[in-house]
CSV table of N, CA and C in Angstrom, one decimal:
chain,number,residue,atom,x,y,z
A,15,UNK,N,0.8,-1.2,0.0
A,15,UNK,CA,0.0,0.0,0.0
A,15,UNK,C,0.9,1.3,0.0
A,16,UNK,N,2.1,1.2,0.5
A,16,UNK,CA,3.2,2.3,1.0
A,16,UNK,C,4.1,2.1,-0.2
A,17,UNK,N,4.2,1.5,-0.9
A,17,UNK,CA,4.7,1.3,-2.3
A,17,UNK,C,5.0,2.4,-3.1
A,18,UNK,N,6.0,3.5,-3.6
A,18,UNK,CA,5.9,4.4,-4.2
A,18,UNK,C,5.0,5.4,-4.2
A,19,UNK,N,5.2,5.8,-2.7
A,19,UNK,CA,4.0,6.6,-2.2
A,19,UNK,C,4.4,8.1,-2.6
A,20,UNK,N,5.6,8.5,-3.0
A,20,UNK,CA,6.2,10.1,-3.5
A,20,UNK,C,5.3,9.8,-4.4
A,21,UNK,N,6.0,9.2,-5.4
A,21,UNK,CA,5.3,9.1,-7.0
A,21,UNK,C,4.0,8.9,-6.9
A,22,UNK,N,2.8,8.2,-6.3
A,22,UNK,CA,1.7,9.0,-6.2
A,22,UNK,C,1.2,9.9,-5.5
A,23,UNK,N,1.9,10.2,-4.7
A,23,UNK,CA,1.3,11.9,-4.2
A,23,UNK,C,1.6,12.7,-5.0
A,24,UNK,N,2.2,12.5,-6.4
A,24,UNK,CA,3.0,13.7,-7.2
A,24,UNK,C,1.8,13.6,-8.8
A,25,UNK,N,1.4,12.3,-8.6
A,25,UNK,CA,0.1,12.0,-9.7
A,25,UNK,C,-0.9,12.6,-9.1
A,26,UNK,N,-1.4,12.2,-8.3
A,26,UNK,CA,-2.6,13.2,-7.8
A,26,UNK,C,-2.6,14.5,-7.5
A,27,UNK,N,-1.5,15.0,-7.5
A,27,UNK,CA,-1.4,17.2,-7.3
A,27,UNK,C,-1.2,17.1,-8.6
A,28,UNK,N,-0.9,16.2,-9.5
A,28,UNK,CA,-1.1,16.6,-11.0
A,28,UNK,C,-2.2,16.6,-11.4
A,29,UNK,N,-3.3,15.6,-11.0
A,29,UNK,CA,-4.8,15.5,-11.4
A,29,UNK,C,-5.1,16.6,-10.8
A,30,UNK,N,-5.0,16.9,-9.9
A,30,UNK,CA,-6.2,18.2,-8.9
A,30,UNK,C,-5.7,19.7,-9.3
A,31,UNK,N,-4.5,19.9,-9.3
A,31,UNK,CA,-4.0,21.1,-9.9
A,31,UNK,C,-3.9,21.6,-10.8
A,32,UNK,N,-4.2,22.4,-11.8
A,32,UNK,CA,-3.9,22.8,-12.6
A,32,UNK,C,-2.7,23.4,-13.1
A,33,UNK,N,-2.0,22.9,-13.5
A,33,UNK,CA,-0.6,23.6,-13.8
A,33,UNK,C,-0.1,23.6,-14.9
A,34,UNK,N,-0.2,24.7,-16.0
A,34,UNK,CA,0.1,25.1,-17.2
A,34,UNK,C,1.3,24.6,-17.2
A,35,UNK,N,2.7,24.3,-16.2
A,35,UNK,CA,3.6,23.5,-17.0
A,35,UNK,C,3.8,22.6,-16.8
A,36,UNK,N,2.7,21.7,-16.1
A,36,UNK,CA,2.8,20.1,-16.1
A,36,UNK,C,2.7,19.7,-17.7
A,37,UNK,N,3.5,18.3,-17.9
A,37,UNK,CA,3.5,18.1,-19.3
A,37,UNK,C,3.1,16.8,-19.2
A,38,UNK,N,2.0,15.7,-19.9
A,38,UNK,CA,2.2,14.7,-19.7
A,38,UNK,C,2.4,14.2,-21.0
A,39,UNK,N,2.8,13.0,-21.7
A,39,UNK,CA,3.3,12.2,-22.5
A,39,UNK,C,2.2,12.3,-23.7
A,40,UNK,N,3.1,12.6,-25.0
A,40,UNK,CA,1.8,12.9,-26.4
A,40,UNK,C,0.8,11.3,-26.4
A,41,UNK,N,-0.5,11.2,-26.6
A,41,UNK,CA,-0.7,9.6,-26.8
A,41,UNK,C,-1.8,10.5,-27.9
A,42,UNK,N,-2.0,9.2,-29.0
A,42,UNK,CA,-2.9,9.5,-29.9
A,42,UNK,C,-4.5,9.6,-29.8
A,43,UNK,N,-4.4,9.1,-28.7
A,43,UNK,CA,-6.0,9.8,-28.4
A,43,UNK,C,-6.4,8.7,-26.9
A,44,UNK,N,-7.1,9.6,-25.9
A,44,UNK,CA,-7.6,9.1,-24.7
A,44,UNK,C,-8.8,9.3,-24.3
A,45,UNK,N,-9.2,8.8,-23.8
A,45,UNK,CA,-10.6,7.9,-23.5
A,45,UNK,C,-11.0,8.5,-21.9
A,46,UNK,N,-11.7,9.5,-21.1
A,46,UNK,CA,-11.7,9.3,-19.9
A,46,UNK,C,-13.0,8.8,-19.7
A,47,UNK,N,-13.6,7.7,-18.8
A,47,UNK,CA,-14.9,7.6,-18.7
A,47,UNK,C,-14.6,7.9,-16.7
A,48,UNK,N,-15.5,9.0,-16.6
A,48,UNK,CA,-15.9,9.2,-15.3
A,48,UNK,C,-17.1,8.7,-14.5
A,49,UNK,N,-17.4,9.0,-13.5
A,49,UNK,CA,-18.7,8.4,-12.8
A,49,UNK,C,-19.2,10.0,-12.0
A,50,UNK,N,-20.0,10.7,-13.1
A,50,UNK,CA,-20.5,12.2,-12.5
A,50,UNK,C,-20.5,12.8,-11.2
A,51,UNK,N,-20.7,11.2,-10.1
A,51,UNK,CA,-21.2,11.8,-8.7
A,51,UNK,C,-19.8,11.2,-8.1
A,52,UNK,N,-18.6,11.5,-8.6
A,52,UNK,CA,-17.5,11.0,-7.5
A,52,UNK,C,-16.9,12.0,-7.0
A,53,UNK,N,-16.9,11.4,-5.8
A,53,UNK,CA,-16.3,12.4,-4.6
A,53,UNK,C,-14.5,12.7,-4.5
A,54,UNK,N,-14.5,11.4,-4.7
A,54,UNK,CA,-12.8,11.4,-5.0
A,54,UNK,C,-12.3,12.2,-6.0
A,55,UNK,N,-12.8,11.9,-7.2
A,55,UNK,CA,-12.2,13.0,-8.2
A,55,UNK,C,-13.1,13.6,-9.2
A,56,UNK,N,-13.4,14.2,-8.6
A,56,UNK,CA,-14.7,15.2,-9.0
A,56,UNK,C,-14.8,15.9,-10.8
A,57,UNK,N,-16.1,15.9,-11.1
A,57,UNK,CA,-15.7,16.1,-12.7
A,57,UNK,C,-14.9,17.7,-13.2
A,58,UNK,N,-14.4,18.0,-11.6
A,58,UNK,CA,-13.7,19.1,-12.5
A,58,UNK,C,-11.9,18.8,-12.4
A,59,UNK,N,-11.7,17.9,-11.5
A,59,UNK,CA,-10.5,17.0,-11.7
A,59,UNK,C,-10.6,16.7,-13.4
A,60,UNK,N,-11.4,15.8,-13.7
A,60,UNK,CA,-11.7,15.4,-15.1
A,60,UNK,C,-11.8,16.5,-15.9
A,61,UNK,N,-12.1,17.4,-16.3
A,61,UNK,CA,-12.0,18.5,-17.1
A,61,UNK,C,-10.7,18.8,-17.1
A,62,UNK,N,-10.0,19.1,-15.8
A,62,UNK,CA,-8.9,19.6,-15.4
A,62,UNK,C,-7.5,18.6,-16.3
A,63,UNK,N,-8.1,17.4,-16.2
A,63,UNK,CA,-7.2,16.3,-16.7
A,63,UNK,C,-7.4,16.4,-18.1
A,64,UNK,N,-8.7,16.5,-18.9
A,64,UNK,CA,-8.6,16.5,-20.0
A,64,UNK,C,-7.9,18.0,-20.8
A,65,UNK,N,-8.2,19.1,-20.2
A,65,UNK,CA,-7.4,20.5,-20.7
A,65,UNK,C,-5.9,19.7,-20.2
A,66,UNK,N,-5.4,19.5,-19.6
A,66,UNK,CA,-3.8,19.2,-19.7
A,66,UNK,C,-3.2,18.4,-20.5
A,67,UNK,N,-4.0,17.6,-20.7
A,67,UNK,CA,-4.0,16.7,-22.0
A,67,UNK,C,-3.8,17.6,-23.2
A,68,UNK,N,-4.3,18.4,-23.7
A,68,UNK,CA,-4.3,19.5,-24.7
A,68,UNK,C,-4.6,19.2,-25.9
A,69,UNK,N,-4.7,17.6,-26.4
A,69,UNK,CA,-3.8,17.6,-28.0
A,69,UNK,C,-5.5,17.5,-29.0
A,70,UNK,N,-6.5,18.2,-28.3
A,70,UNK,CA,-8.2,18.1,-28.3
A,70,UNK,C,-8.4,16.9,-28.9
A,71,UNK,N,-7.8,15.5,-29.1
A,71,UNK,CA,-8.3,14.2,-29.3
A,71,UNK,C,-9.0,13.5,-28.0
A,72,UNK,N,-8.6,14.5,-26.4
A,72,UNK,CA,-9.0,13.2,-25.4
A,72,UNK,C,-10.6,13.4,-25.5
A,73,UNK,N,-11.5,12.4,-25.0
A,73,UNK,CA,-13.0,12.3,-25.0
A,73,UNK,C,-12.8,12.1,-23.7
A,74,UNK,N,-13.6,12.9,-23.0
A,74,UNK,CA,-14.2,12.9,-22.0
A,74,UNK,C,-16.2,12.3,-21.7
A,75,UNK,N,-15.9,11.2,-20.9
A,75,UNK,CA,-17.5,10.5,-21.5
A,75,UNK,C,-18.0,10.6,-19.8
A,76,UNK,N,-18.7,11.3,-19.1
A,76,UNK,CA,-19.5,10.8,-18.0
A,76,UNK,C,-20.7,10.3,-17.8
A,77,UNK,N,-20.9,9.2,-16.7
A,77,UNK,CA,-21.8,8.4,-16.6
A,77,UNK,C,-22.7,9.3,-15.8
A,78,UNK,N,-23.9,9.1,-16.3
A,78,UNK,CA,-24.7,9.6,-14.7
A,78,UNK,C,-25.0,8.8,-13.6
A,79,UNK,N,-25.3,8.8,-12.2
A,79,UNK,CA,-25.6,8.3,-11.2
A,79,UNK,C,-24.7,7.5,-10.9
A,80,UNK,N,-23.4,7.8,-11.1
A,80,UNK,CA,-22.5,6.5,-10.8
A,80,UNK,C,-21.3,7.6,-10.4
A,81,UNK,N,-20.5,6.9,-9.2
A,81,UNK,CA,-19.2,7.7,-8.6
A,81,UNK,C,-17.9,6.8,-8.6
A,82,UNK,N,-17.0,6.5,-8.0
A,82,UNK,CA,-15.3,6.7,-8.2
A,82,UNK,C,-15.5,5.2,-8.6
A,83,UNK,N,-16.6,4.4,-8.3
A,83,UNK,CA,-16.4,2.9,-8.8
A,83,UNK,C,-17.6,2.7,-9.9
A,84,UNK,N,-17.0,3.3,-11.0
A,84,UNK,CA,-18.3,3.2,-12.3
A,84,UNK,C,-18.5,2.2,-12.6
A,85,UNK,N,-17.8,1.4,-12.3
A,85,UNK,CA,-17.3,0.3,-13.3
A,85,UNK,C,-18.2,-0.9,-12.5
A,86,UNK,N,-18.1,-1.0,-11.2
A,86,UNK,CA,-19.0,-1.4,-10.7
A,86,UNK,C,-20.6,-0.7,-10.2
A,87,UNK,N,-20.6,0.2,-9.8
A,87,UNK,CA,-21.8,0.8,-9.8
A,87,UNK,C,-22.7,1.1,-10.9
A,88,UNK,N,-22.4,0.9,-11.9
A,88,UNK,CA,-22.9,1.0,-13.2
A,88,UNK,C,-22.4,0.1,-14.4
A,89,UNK,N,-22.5,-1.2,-14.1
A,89,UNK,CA,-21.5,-2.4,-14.8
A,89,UNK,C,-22.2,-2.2,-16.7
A,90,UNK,N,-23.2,-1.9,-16.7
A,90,UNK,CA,-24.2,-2.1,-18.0
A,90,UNK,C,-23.6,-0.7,-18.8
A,91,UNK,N,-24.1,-0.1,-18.2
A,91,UNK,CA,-23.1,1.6,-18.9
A,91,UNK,C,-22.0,1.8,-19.1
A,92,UNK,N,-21.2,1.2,-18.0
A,92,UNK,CA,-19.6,1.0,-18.4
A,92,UNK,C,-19.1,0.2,-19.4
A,93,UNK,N,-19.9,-1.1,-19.3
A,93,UNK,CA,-19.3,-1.7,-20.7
A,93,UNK,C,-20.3,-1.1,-22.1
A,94,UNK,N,-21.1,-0.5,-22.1
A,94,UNK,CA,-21.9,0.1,-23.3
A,94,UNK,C,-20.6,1.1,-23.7
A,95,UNK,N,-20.3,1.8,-23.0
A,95,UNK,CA,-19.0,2.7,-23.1
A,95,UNK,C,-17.9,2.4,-23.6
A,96,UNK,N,-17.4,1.3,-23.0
A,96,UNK,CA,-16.2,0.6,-23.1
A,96,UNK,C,-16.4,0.2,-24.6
A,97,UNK,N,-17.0,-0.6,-25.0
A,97,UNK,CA,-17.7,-1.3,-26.0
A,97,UNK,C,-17.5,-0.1,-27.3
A,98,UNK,N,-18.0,1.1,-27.3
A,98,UNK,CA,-18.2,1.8,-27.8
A,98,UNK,C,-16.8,3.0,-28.2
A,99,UNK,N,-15.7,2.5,-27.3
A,99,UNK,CA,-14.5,3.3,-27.4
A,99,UNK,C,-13.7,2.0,-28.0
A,100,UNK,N,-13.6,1.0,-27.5
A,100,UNK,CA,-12.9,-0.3,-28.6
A,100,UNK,C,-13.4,-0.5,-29.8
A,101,UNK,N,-14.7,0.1,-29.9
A,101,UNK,CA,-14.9,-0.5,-31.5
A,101,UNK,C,-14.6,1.1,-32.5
A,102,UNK,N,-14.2,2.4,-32.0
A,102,UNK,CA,-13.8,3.7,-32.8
A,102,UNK,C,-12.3,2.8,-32.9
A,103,UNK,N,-11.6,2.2,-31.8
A,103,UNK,CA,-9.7,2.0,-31.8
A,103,UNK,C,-10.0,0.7,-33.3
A,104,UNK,N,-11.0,0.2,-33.4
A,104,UNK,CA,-11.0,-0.8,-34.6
A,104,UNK,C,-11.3,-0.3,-35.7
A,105,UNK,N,-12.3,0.8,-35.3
A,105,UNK,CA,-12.1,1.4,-36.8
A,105,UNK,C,-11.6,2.2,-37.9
A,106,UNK,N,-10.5,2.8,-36.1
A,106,UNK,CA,-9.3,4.0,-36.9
A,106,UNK,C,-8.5,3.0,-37.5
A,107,UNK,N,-8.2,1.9,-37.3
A,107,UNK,CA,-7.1,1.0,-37.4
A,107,UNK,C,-8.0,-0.1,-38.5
A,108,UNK,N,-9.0,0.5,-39.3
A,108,UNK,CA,-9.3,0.0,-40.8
A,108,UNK,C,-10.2,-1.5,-40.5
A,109,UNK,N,-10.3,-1.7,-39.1
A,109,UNK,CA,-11.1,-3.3,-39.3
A,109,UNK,C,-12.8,-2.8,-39.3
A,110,UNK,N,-13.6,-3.7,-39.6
A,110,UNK,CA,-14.4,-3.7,-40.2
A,110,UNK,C,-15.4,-4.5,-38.8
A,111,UNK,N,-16.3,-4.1,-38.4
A,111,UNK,CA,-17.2,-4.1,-37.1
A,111,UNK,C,-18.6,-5.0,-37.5
């Protein structure tokens, strides 16, 4: 649990902070699926994460009525979601659905 505990307290003041010179790593497009009602990291964390992101490919998707555990609190919407972001990665990449 105490495991590289710097290096995540230095990920999380990056999620919650805003800081024009945080830089994170170019990726060709990201996916965030949030859960609207989380308390842990609230959808302005998520906004927050997607503006630092910059490169305007990330999607930002929130679920309603569901918080920090979407995935279980909303198992049917998460995979509709999920489902729905693996089959755009198959179609940039020319396969046929």
């Amino acid at each position: 649990m105490f495991d590289h505990r710097k290096e995540k307290e230095e990920l999380l003041e990056a999620l919650v902070i805003d800081d024009k010179d945080f830089n994170l790593a170019h990726h060709p497009q990201v996916h965030l699926l949030w859960g609207e009602n989380d308390i842990i990291f609230t959808m302005e964390v998520a906004e927050n994460l997607k503006r630092q992101l910059r490169d305007g490919t990330t999607i930002l998707k929130s679920i309603e009525k569901a918080g920090h555990f979407v995935q279980i609190e909303r198992p049917f919407v998460y995979n509709r979601c999920l489902k729905e972001i693996l089959e755009t990665l198959l179609e940039d990449h020319g396969h046929k659905i």
